[in-house]
Coordinates of C-alpha atoms in Angstrom, one line a residue:
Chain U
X1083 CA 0.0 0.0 0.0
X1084 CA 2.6 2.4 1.1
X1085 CA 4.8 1.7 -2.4
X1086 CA 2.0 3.2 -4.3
X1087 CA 0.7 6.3 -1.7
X1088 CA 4.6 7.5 -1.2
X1089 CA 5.0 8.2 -5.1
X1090 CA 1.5 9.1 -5.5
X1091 CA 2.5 12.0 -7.7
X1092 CA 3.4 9.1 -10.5
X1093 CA 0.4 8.2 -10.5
X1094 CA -1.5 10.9 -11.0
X1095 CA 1.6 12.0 -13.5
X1096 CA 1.2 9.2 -15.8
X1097 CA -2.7 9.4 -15.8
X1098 CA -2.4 12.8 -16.5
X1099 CA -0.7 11.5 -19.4
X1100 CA -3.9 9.5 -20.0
X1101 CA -6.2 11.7 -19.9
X1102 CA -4.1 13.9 -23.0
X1103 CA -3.8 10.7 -25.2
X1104 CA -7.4 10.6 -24.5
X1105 CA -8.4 14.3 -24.9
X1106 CA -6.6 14.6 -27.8
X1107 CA -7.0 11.7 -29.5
X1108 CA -10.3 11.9 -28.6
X1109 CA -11.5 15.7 -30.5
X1110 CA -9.1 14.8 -33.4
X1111 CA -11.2 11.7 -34.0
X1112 CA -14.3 13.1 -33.6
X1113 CA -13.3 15.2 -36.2
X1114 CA -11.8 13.0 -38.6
X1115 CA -14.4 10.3 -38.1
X1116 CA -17.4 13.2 -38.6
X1117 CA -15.6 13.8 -41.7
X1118 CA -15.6 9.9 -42.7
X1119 CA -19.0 9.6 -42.0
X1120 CA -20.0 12.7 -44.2
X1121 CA -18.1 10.8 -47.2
X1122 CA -19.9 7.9 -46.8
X1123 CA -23.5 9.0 -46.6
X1124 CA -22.7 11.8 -49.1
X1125 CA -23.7 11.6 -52.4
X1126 CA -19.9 10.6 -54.1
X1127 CA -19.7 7.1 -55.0
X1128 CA -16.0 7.1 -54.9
X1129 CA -15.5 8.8 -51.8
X1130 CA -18.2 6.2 -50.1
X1131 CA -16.2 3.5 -51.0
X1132 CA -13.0 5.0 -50.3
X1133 CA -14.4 5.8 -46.4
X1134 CA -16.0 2.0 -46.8
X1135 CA -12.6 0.6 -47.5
X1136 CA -11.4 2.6 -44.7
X1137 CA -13.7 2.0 -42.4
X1138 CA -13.3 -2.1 -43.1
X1139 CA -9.5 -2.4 -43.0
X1140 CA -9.2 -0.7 -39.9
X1141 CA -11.6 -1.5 -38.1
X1142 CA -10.4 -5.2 -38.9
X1143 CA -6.8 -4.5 -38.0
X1144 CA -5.9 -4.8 -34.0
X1145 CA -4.8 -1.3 -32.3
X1146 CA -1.3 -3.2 -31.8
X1147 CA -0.4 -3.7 -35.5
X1148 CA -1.0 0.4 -36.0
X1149 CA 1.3 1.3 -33.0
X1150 CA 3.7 -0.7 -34.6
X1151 CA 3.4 0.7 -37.9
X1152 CA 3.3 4.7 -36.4
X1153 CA 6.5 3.7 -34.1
X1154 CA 9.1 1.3 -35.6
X1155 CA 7.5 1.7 -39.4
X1156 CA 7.0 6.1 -40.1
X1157 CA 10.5 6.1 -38.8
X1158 CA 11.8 4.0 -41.6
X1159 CA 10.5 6.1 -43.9
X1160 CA 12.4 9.1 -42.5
X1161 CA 8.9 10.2 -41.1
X1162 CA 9.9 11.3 -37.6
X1163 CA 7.4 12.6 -34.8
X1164 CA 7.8 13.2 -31.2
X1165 CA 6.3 10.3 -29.0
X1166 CA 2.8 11.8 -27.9
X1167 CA 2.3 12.8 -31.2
X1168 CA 2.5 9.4 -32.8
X1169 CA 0.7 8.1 -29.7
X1170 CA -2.3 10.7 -30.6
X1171 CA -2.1 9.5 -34.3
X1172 CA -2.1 5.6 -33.8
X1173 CA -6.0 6.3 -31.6
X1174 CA -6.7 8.7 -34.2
X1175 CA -6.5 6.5 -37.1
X1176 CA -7.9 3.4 -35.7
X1177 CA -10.8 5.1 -33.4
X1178 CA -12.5 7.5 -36.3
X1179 CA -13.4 4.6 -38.0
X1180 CA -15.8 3.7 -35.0
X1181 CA -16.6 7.4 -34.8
X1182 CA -17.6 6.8 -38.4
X1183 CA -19.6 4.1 -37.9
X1184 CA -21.4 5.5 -34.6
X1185 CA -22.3 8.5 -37.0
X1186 CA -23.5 6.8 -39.3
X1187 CA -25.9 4.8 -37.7
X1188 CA -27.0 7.9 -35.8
X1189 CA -27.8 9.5 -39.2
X1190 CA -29.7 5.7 -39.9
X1191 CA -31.8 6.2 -36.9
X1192 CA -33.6 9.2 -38.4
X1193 CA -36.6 8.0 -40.4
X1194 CA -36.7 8.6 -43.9
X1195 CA -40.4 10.0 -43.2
X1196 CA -39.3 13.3 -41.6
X1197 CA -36.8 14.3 -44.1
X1198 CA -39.5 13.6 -47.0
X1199 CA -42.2 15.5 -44.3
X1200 CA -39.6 18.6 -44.0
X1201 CA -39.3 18.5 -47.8
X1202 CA -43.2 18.5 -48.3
X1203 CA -43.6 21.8 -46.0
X1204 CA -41.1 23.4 -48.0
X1205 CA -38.0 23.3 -46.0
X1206 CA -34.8 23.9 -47.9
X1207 CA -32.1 21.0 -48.1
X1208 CA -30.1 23.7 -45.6
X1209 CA -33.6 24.3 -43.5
X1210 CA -34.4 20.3 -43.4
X1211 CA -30.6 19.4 -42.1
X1212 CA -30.6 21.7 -39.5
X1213 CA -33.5 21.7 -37.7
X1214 CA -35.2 18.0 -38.5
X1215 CA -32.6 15.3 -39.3
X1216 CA -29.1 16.8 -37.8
X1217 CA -30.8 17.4 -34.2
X1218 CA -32.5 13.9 -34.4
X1219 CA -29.6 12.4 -35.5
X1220 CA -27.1 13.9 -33.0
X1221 CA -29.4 12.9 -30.1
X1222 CA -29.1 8.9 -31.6
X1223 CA -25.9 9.6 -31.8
X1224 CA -24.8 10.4 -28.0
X1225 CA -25.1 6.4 -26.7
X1226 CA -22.7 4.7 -29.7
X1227 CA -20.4 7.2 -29.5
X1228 CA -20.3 7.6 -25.6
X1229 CA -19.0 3.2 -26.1
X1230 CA -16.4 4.7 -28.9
X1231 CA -15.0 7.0 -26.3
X1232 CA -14.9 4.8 -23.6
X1233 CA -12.7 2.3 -25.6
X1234 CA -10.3 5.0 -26.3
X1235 CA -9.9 5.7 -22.7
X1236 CA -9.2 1.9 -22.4
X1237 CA -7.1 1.9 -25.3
X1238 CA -4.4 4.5 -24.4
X1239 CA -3.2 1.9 -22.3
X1240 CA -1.5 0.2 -25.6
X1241 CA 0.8 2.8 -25.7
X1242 CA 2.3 1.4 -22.2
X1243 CA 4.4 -1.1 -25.6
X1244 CA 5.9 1.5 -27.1
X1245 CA 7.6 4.0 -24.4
X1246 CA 4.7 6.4 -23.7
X1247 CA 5.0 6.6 -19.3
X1248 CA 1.2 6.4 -19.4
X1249 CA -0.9 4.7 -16.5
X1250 CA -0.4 1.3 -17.4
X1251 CA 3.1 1.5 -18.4
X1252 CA 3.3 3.2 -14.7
X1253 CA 2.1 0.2 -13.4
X1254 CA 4.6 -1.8 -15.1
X1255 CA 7.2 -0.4 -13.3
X1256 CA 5.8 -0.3 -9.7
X1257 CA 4.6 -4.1 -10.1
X1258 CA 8.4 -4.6 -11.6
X1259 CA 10.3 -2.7 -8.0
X1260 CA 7.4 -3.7 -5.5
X1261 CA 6.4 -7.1 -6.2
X1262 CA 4.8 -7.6 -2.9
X1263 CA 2.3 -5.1 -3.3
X1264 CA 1.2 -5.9 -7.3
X1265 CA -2.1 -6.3 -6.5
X1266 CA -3.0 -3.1 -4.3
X1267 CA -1.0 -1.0 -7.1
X1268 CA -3.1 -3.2 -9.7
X1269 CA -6.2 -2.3 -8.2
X1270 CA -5.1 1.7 -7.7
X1271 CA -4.7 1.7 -11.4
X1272 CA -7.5 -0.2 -12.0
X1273 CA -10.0 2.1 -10.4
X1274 CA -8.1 5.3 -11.9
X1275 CA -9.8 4.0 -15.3
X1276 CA -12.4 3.0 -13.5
X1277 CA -13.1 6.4 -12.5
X1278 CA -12.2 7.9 -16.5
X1279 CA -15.0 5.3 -17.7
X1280 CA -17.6 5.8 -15.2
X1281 CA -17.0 10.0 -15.4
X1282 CA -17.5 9.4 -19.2
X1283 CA -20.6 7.2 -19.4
X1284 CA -22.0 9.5 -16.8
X1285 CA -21.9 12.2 -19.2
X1286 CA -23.2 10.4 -21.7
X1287 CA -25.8 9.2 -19.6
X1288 CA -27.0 13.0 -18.5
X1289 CA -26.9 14.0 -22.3
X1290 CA -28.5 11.1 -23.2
X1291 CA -31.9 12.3 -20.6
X1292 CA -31.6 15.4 -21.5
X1293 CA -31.7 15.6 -24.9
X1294 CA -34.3 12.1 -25.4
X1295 CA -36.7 12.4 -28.4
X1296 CA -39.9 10.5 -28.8
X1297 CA -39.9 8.4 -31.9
Chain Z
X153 CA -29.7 7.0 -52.8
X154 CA -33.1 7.3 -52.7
X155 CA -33.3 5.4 -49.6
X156 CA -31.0 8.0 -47.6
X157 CA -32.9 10.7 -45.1
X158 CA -30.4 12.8 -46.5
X159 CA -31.0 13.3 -50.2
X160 CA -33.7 13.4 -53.0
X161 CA -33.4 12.1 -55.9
X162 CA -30.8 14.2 -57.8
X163 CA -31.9 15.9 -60.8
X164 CA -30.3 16.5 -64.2
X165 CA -28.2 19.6 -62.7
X166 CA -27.3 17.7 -59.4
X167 CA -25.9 14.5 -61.4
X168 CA -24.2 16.9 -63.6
X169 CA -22.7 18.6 -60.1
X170 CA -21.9 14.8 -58.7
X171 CA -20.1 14.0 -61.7
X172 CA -17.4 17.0 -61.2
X173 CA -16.9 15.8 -56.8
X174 CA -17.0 12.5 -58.6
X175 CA -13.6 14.1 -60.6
X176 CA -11.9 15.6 -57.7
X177 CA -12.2 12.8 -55.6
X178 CA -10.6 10.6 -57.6
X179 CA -8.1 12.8 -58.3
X180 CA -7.8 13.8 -54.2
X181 CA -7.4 10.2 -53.9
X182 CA -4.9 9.0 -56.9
X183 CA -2.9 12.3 -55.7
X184 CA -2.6 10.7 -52.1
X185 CA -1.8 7.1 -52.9
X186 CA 0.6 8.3 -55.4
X187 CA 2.2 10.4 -52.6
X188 CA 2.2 7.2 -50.4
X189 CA 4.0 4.8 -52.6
X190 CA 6.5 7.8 -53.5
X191 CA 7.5 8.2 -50.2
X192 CA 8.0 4.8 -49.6
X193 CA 9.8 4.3 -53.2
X194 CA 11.7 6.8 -52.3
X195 CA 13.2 5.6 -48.5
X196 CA 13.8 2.2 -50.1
X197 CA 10.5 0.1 -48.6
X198 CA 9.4 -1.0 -52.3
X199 CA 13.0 -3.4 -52.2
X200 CA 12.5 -7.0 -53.0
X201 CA 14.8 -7.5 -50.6
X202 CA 12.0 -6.1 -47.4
X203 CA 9.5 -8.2 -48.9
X204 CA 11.7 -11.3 -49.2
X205 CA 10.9 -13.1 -45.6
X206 CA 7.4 -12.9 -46.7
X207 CA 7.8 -15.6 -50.1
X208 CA 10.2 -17.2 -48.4
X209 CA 8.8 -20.5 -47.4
X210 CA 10.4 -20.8 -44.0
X211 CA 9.6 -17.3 -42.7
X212 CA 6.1 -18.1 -44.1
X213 CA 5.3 -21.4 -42.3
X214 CA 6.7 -19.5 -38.8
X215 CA 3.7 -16.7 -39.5
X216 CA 1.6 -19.9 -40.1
X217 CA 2.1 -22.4 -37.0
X218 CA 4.4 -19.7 -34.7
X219 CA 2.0 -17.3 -35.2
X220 CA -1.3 -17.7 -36.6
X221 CA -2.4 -20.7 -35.6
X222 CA -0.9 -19.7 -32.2
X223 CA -3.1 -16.5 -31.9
X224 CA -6.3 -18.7 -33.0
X225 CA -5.6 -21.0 -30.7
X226 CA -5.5 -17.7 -27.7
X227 CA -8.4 -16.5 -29.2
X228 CA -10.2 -19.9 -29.2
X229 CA -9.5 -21.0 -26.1
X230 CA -10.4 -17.1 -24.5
X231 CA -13.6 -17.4 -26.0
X232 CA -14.6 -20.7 -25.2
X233 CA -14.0 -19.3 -21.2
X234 CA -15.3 -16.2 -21.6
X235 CA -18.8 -17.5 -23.0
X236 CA -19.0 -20.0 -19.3
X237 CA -18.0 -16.5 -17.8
X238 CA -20.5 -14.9 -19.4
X239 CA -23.3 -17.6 -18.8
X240 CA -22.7 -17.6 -15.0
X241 CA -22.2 -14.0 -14.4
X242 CA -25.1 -13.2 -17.0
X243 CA -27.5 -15.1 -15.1
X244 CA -25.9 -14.2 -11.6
X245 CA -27.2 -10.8 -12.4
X246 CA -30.8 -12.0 -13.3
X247 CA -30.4 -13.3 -10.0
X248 CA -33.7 -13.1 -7.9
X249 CA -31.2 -12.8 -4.7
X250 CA -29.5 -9.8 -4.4
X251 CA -26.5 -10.9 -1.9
X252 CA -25.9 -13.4 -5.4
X253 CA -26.6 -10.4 -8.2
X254 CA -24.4 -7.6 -6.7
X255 CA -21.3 -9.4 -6.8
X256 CA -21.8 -10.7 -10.1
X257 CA -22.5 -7.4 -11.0
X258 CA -19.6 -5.8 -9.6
X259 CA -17.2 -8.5 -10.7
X260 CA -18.8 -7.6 -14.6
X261 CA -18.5 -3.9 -14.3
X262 CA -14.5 -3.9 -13.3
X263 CA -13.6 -6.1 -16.1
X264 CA -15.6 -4.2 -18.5
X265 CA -13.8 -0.8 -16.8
X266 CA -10.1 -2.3 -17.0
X267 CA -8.3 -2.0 -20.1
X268 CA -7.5 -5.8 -21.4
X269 CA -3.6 -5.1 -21.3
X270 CA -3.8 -3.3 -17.4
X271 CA -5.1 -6.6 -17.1
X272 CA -3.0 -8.5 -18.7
X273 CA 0.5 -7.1 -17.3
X274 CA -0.7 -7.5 -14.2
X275 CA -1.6 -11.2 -14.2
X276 CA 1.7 -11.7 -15.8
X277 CA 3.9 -10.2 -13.5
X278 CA 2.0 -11.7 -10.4
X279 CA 1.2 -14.7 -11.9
X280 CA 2.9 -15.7 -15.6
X281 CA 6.6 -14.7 -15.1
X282 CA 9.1 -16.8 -13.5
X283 CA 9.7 -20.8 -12.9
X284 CA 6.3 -22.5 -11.8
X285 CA 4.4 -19.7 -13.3
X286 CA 1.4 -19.4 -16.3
X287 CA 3.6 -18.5 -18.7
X288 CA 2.4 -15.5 -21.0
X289 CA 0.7 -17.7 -23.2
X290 CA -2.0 -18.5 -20.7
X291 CA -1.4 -14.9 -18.9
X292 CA -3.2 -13.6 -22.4
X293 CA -5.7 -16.2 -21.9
X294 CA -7.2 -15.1 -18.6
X295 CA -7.0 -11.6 -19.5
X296 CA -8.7 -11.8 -22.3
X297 CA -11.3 -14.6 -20.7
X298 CA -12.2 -12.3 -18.0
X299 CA -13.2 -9.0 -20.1
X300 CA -14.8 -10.6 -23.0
X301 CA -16.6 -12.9 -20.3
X302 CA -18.0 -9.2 -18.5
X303 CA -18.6 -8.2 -22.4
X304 CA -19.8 -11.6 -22.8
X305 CA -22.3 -11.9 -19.3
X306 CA -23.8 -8.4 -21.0
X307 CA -24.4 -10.1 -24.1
X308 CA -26.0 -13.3 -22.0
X309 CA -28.2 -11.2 -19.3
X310 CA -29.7 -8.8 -22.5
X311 CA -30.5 -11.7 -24.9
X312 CA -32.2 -13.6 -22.0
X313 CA -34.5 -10.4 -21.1
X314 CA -34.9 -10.0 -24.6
X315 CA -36.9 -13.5 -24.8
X316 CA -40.7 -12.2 -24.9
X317 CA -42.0 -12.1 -20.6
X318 CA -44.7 -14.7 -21.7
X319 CA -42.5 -17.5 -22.7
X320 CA -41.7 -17.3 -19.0
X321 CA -44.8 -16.6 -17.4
X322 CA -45.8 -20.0 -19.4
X323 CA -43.6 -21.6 -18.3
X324 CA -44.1 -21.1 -14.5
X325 CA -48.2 -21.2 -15.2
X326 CA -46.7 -24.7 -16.8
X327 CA -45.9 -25.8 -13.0
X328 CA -41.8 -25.7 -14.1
X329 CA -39.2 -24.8 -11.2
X330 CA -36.8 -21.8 -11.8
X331 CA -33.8 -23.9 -12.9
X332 CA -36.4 -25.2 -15.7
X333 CA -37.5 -22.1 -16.6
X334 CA -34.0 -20.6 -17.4
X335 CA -32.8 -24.0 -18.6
X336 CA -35.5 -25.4 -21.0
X337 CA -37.5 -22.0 -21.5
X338 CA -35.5 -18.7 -21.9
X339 CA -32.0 -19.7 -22.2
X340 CA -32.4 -22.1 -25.7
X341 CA -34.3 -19.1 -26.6
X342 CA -31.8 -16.1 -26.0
X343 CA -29.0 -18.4 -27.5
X344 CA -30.3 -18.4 -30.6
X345 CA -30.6 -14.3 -30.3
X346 CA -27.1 -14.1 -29.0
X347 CA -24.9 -16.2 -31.3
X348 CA -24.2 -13.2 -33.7
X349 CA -22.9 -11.4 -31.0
X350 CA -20.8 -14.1 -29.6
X351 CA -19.2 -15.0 -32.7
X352 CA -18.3 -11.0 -33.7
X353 CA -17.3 -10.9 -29.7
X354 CA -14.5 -13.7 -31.1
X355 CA -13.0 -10.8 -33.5
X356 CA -12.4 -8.6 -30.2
X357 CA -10.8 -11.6 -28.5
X358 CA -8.8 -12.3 -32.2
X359 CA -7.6 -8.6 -32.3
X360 CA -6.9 -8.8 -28.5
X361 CA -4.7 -11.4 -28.7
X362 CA -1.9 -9.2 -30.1
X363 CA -1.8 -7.4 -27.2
X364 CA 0.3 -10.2 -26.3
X365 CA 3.1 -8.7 -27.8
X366 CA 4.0 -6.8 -24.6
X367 CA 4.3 -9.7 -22.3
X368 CA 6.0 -11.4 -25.0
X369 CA 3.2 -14.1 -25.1
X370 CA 3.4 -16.5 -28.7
X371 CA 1.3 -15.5 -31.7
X372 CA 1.2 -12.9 -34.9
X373 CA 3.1 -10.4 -33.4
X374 CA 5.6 -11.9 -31.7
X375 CA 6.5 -13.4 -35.0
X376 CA 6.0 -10.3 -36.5
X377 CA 8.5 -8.5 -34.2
X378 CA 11.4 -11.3 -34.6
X379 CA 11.2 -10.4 -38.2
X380 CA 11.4 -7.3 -38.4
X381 CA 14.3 -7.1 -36.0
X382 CA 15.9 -9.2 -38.5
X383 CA 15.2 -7.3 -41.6
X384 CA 14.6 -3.8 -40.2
X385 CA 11.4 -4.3 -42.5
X386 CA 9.0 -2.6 -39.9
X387 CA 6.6 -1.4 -42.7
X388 CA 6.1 -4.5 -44.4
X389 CA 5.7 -6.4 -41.1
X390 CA 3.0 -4.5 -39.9
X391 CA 0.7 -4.6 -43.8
X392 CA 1.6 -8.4 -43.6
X393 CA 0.4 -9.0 -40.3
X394 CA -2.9 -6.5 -40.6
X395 CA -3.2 -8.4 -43.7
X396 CA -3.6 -11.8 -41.8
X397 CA -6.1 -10.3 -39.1
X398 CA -8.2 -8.7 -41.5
X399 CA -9.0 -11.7 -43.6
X400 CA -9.6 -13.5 -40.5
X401 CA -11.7 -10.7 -39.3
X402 CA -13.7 -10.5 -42.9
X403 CA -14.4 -13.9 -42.1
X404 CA -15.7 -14.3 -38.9
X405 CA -17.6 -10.8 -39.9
X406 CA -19.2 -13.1 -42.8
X407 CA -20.2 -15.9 -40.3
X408 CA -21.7 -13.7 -37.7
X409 CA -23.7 -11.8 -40.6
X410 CA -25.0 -15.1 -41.9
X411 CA -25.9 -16.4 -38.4
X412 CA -27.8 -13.4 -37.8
X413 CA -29.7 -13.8 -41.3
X414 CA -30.4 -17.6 -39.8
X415 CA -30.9 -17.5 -36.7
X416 CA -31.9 -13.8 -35.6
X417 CA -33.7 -12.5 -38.5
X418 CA -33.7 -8.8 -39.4
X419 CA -34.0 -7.5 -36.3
X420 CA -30.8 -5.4 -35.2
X421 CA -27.5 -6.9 -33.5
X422 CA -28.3 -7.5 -29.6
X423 CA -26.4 -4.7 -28.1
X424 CA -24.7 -4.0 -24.9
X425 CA -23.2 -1.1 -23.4
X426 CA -19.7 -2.6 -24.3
X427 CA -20.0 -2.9 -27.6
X428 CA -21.0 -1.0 -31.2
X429 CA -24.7 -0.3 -31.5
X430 CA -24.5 0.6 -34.9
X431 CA -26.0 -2.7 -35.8
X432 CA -23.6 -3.7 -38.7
X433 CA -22.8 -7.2 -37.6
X434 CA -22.0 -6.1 -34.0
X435 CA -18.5 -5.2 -34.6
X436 CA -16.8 -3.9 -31.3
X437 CA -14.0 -2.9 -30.2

C-alpha cells in the first residue's frame, strides 16, 4: 500500500498523461471520423467506398499492429514525430473509424419520413438538415459514440508497448520494483480507469436524458 | 440513394454537379496514394529484398504455426471461457437474490472498466513470469477470458431479457421450477438471439490477442517483431500481419452476418453497453 501512496505523484503524473492521449486523441477523431461519416452517406460514389474501404481495413486490423506501424515503421520512412504525437495519431487513425460508424448509424436512426415530411412543408435542403434530421440524428448519436469513447480511454493503455509513461506502463514499473504489493497497485490503477470510464458514461448518460426524443 | 434521409433524388443539374466531386475525388485520392508509394519508393521500402521473408517458405510457415495458428488457438480457447463467464455471471445478475446479483455485478463492471492489457501485465507479473508460473501464453488467456466474459455476461443477461416475458410466465403457469424455466425455456431461446454477438465478440478476442506482444506471449506479433528485428522491414511487417487479421476478421464478420440472417432474423444486432450499437454485424471494439 505504502509503495503506491509515497510516489502518488506518479500516478496521478502518468494518468495525466492518460487523460491527454485521451483528450486529444479523442476531439481529433471526432473530427476525422465526422468527416468519414460525411463521405460515406454523401452523395460521391468514390469517396463512399474509399471511407467503406477505410472503415473495413481498420476496423479489422488490432490497435497493436497500427502502433507498430506509427513507431518502428514512419521512422523507416524518414517520417519522424515526437512520442505523444505518434501516440495521438495511432487512436486517431484506428478510433474514427468507430466514430464513423457511430455517425452513421446515428444518421440511420432518423426515419426517412421526416426528411420527406420537412421536404413537403417546403424546407430547404439547408432548413431540413438543420433543424429536422441533424438534431434527431445527433441525439441517436450520444449512446454509440459515448462506447467509442470509452474504448479510447481503455485503449491509451496500448501505448504502455511502445515507451509512452502512461498509466499502465506506470504500473509496469511499480509491479516490476514492489512485487509484494502488485495487487494493491493493480487495483489503484484499475479504479483510476475506472473512475475515467464511469466520469464518461456518466456524461453520456446525463446528455442522453436530456436531450431524449420521442420516436 | 433514394433510400437516404439525407438526399432526394438528384436531378439533371445535381448529377451533372456529382459528376465533377466524382472528378476531384478521384483525383484527391490517386494524388494521395501516389504520394504514399513515393514516399515509400523513395526511403527504399518497395526493395524485393524487405518483402523477401514474406515468399520465403520458412519465414512463411513460422507466421503460419508460430504465429497464426498460435493467436487462433489464444483466441479460441479465451472465447470458449469467456462464453462460461459470461453464462454464469449473465444469469448471476438475473439473480432473484441480491447478496448473489451484486457481486456478479460488480465483478462484470471492473472487467468491463479495465483496459485488457492493465489486465493482462498485471496477471503476468504476479502470476505468468518466472519458474512455476502461467507462462504468458495462458497470462493472455485469462486476461482476455475475464473481459470478454463481463462483455460476454452483458451479451448473455440482454438476450435472455430480450426472450418475450410470456414464454416465462408460461412456463411457470406450466408448474416448471426456476432452474427449468431458465434452462429449457428462456436460455435455448436467448441463444439463438445471441450467437451473432458471440461470434463477432470472437474478432475482439482475435484482435486482442496481439496485445500479447507486450508480455511477449506467442502469436502474430511476436512473429512479426522477430522479423522485423531481423530485416529492419518494420513497414512491411506491420501490412503483412494486418493483412492476416483482417481476412480472419472478414471472415468471422461473414459468419456472424449469416448467423444473424439464420438464426436472428432482421431484427438489429443485440447490443450492450460494451460494444458497437451501430448494428452492422456487431462489430466492437
Amino acid at each position: 500500500m505504502d509503495a503506491v501512496f509515497s510516489q502518488f505523484d506518479l500516478v496521478l503524473k502518468a494518468f495525466l498523461l492518460t487523460l491527454e492521449l485521451f483528450l486529444l486523441a479523442g476531439v481529433l477523431s471526432l473530427a476525422f471520423g465526422t468527416l468519414l461519416a460525411a463521405a460515406r452517406v454523401g452523395p460521391v460514389a468514390v469517396l463512399r467506398r474509399a471511407a467503406g474501404l477505410y472503415v473495413t481495413l481498420v476496423r479489422s486490423t488490432p490497435l497493436l499492429i497500427i502502433f507498430i506501424f506509427v513507431f518502428f515503421g514512419l521512422p523507416q520512412m524518414d517520417i519522424q514525430l515526437p512520442f505523444l504525437v505518434k501516440g495521438v495519431v495511432s487512436l486517431t487513425f484506428y478510433t474514427s473509424s468507430f466514430v464513423c460508424e457511430a455517425i452513421r448509424s446515428g444518421i440511420n436512426a432518423v426515419s426517412v419520413g421526416q426528411a420527406e415530411a420537412s421536404r413537403a412543408i417546403g424546407l430547404t435542403f439547408g432548413q431540413s438538415m438543420r433543424y429536422v434530421v441533424l438534431p434527431q440524428a445527433l441525439r441517436a448519436v450520444v449512446p454509440p459514440l459515448a462506447s467509442v469513447l470509452i474504448a479510447l480511454a481503455k485503449n491509451t493503455s496500448v501505448a504502455a508497448g511502445f515507451g509512452l509513461l502512461e498509466a499502465t506502463a506506470r504500473m509496469r514499473y511499480f509491479t516490476n520494483d514492489q512485487a509484494d504489493a502488485r495487487t494493491w497497485i493493480f487495483l489503484t490503477f484499475a479504479i483510476g480507469y475506472i473512475v475515467i470510464v464511469e466520469l464518461i458514461s456518466a456524461g453520456a448518460g446525463s446528455l442522453e436524458r436530456r436531450w431524449k426524443v420521442a420516436r | 440513394m433514394s433510400t437516404s434521409v439525407l438526399f432526394d433524388v438528384p436531378g439533371p443539374k445535381t448529377r451533372a454537379r456529382h459528376r465533377i466531386y466524382t472528378v476531384v475525388a478521384w483525383v484527391a485520392l490517386v494524388a494521395v496514394i501516389a504520394a504514399v508509394l513515393m514516399r515509400m519508393s523513395s526511403t527504399g521500402q518497395l526493395a524485393y529484398a524487405k518483402w523477401e521473408p514474406f515468399v520465403t517458405p520458412s519465414y512463411i510457415s513460422a507466421l503460419l504455426v508460430d504465429g497464426l495458428l498460435k493467436t487462433l488457438q489464444m483466441a479460441f480457447s479465451s472465447v470458449v471461457a469467456a462464453v462460461l463467464f459470461g453464462v454464469v455471471f449473465g444469469i448471476g445478475k438475473l439473480s432473484d437474490h441480491a447478496w448473489l446479483r451484486w457481486p456478479c455485478w460488480a465483478v462484470v463492471e471492473f472487467f468491463r472498466a479495465v483496459p485488457v492489457l492493465l489486465m493482462m501485465i498485471y496477471i503476468f507479473f504476479a502470476f505468468g513470469a518466472g519458474e512455476g508460473g502461467i507462462g504468458s501464453y495462458w497470462s493472455v488467456v485469462i486476461a482476455l477470458t475475464l473481459y470478454n466474459g463481463a462483455v460476454l455476461a452483458e451479451v448473455f443477461r440482454a438476450g435472455i431479457q430480450a426472450v418475450p416475458a410470456g414464454q416465462g410466465e408460461a412456463a411457470y403457469a406450466l408448474g416448471l421450477r426456476k432452474s427449468q424455466v431458465m434452462m429449457q425455456i428462456l436460455m435455448p431461446q436467448g441463444v439463438k438471439i445471441m450467437l451473432p454477438s458471440i461470434i463477432s465478440q470472437c474478432i475482439v478476442a482475435l484482435k486482442d490477442t496481439s496485445l500479447g506482444y507486450v508480455i511477449l506471449a506467442p502469436g502474430l506479433t511476436r512473429v512479426g517483431k522477430s522479423i522485423f528485428l531481423e530485416f529492419q522491414n518494420q513497414v512491411q511487417t506491420a501490412i503483412v500481419l494486418a493483412a492476416f487479421y483482417i481476412l480472419v476478421n472478414l471472415a468471422l464478420t461473414w459468419i456472424a452476418t449469416w448467423a444473424q440472417r439464420k438464426f436472428v432474423g432482421e431484427k438489429a444486432v443485440l447490443v450492450t453497453d460494451g460494444g458497437d450499437r451501430s448494428g452492422t454485424a456487431g462489430f466492437q471494439i
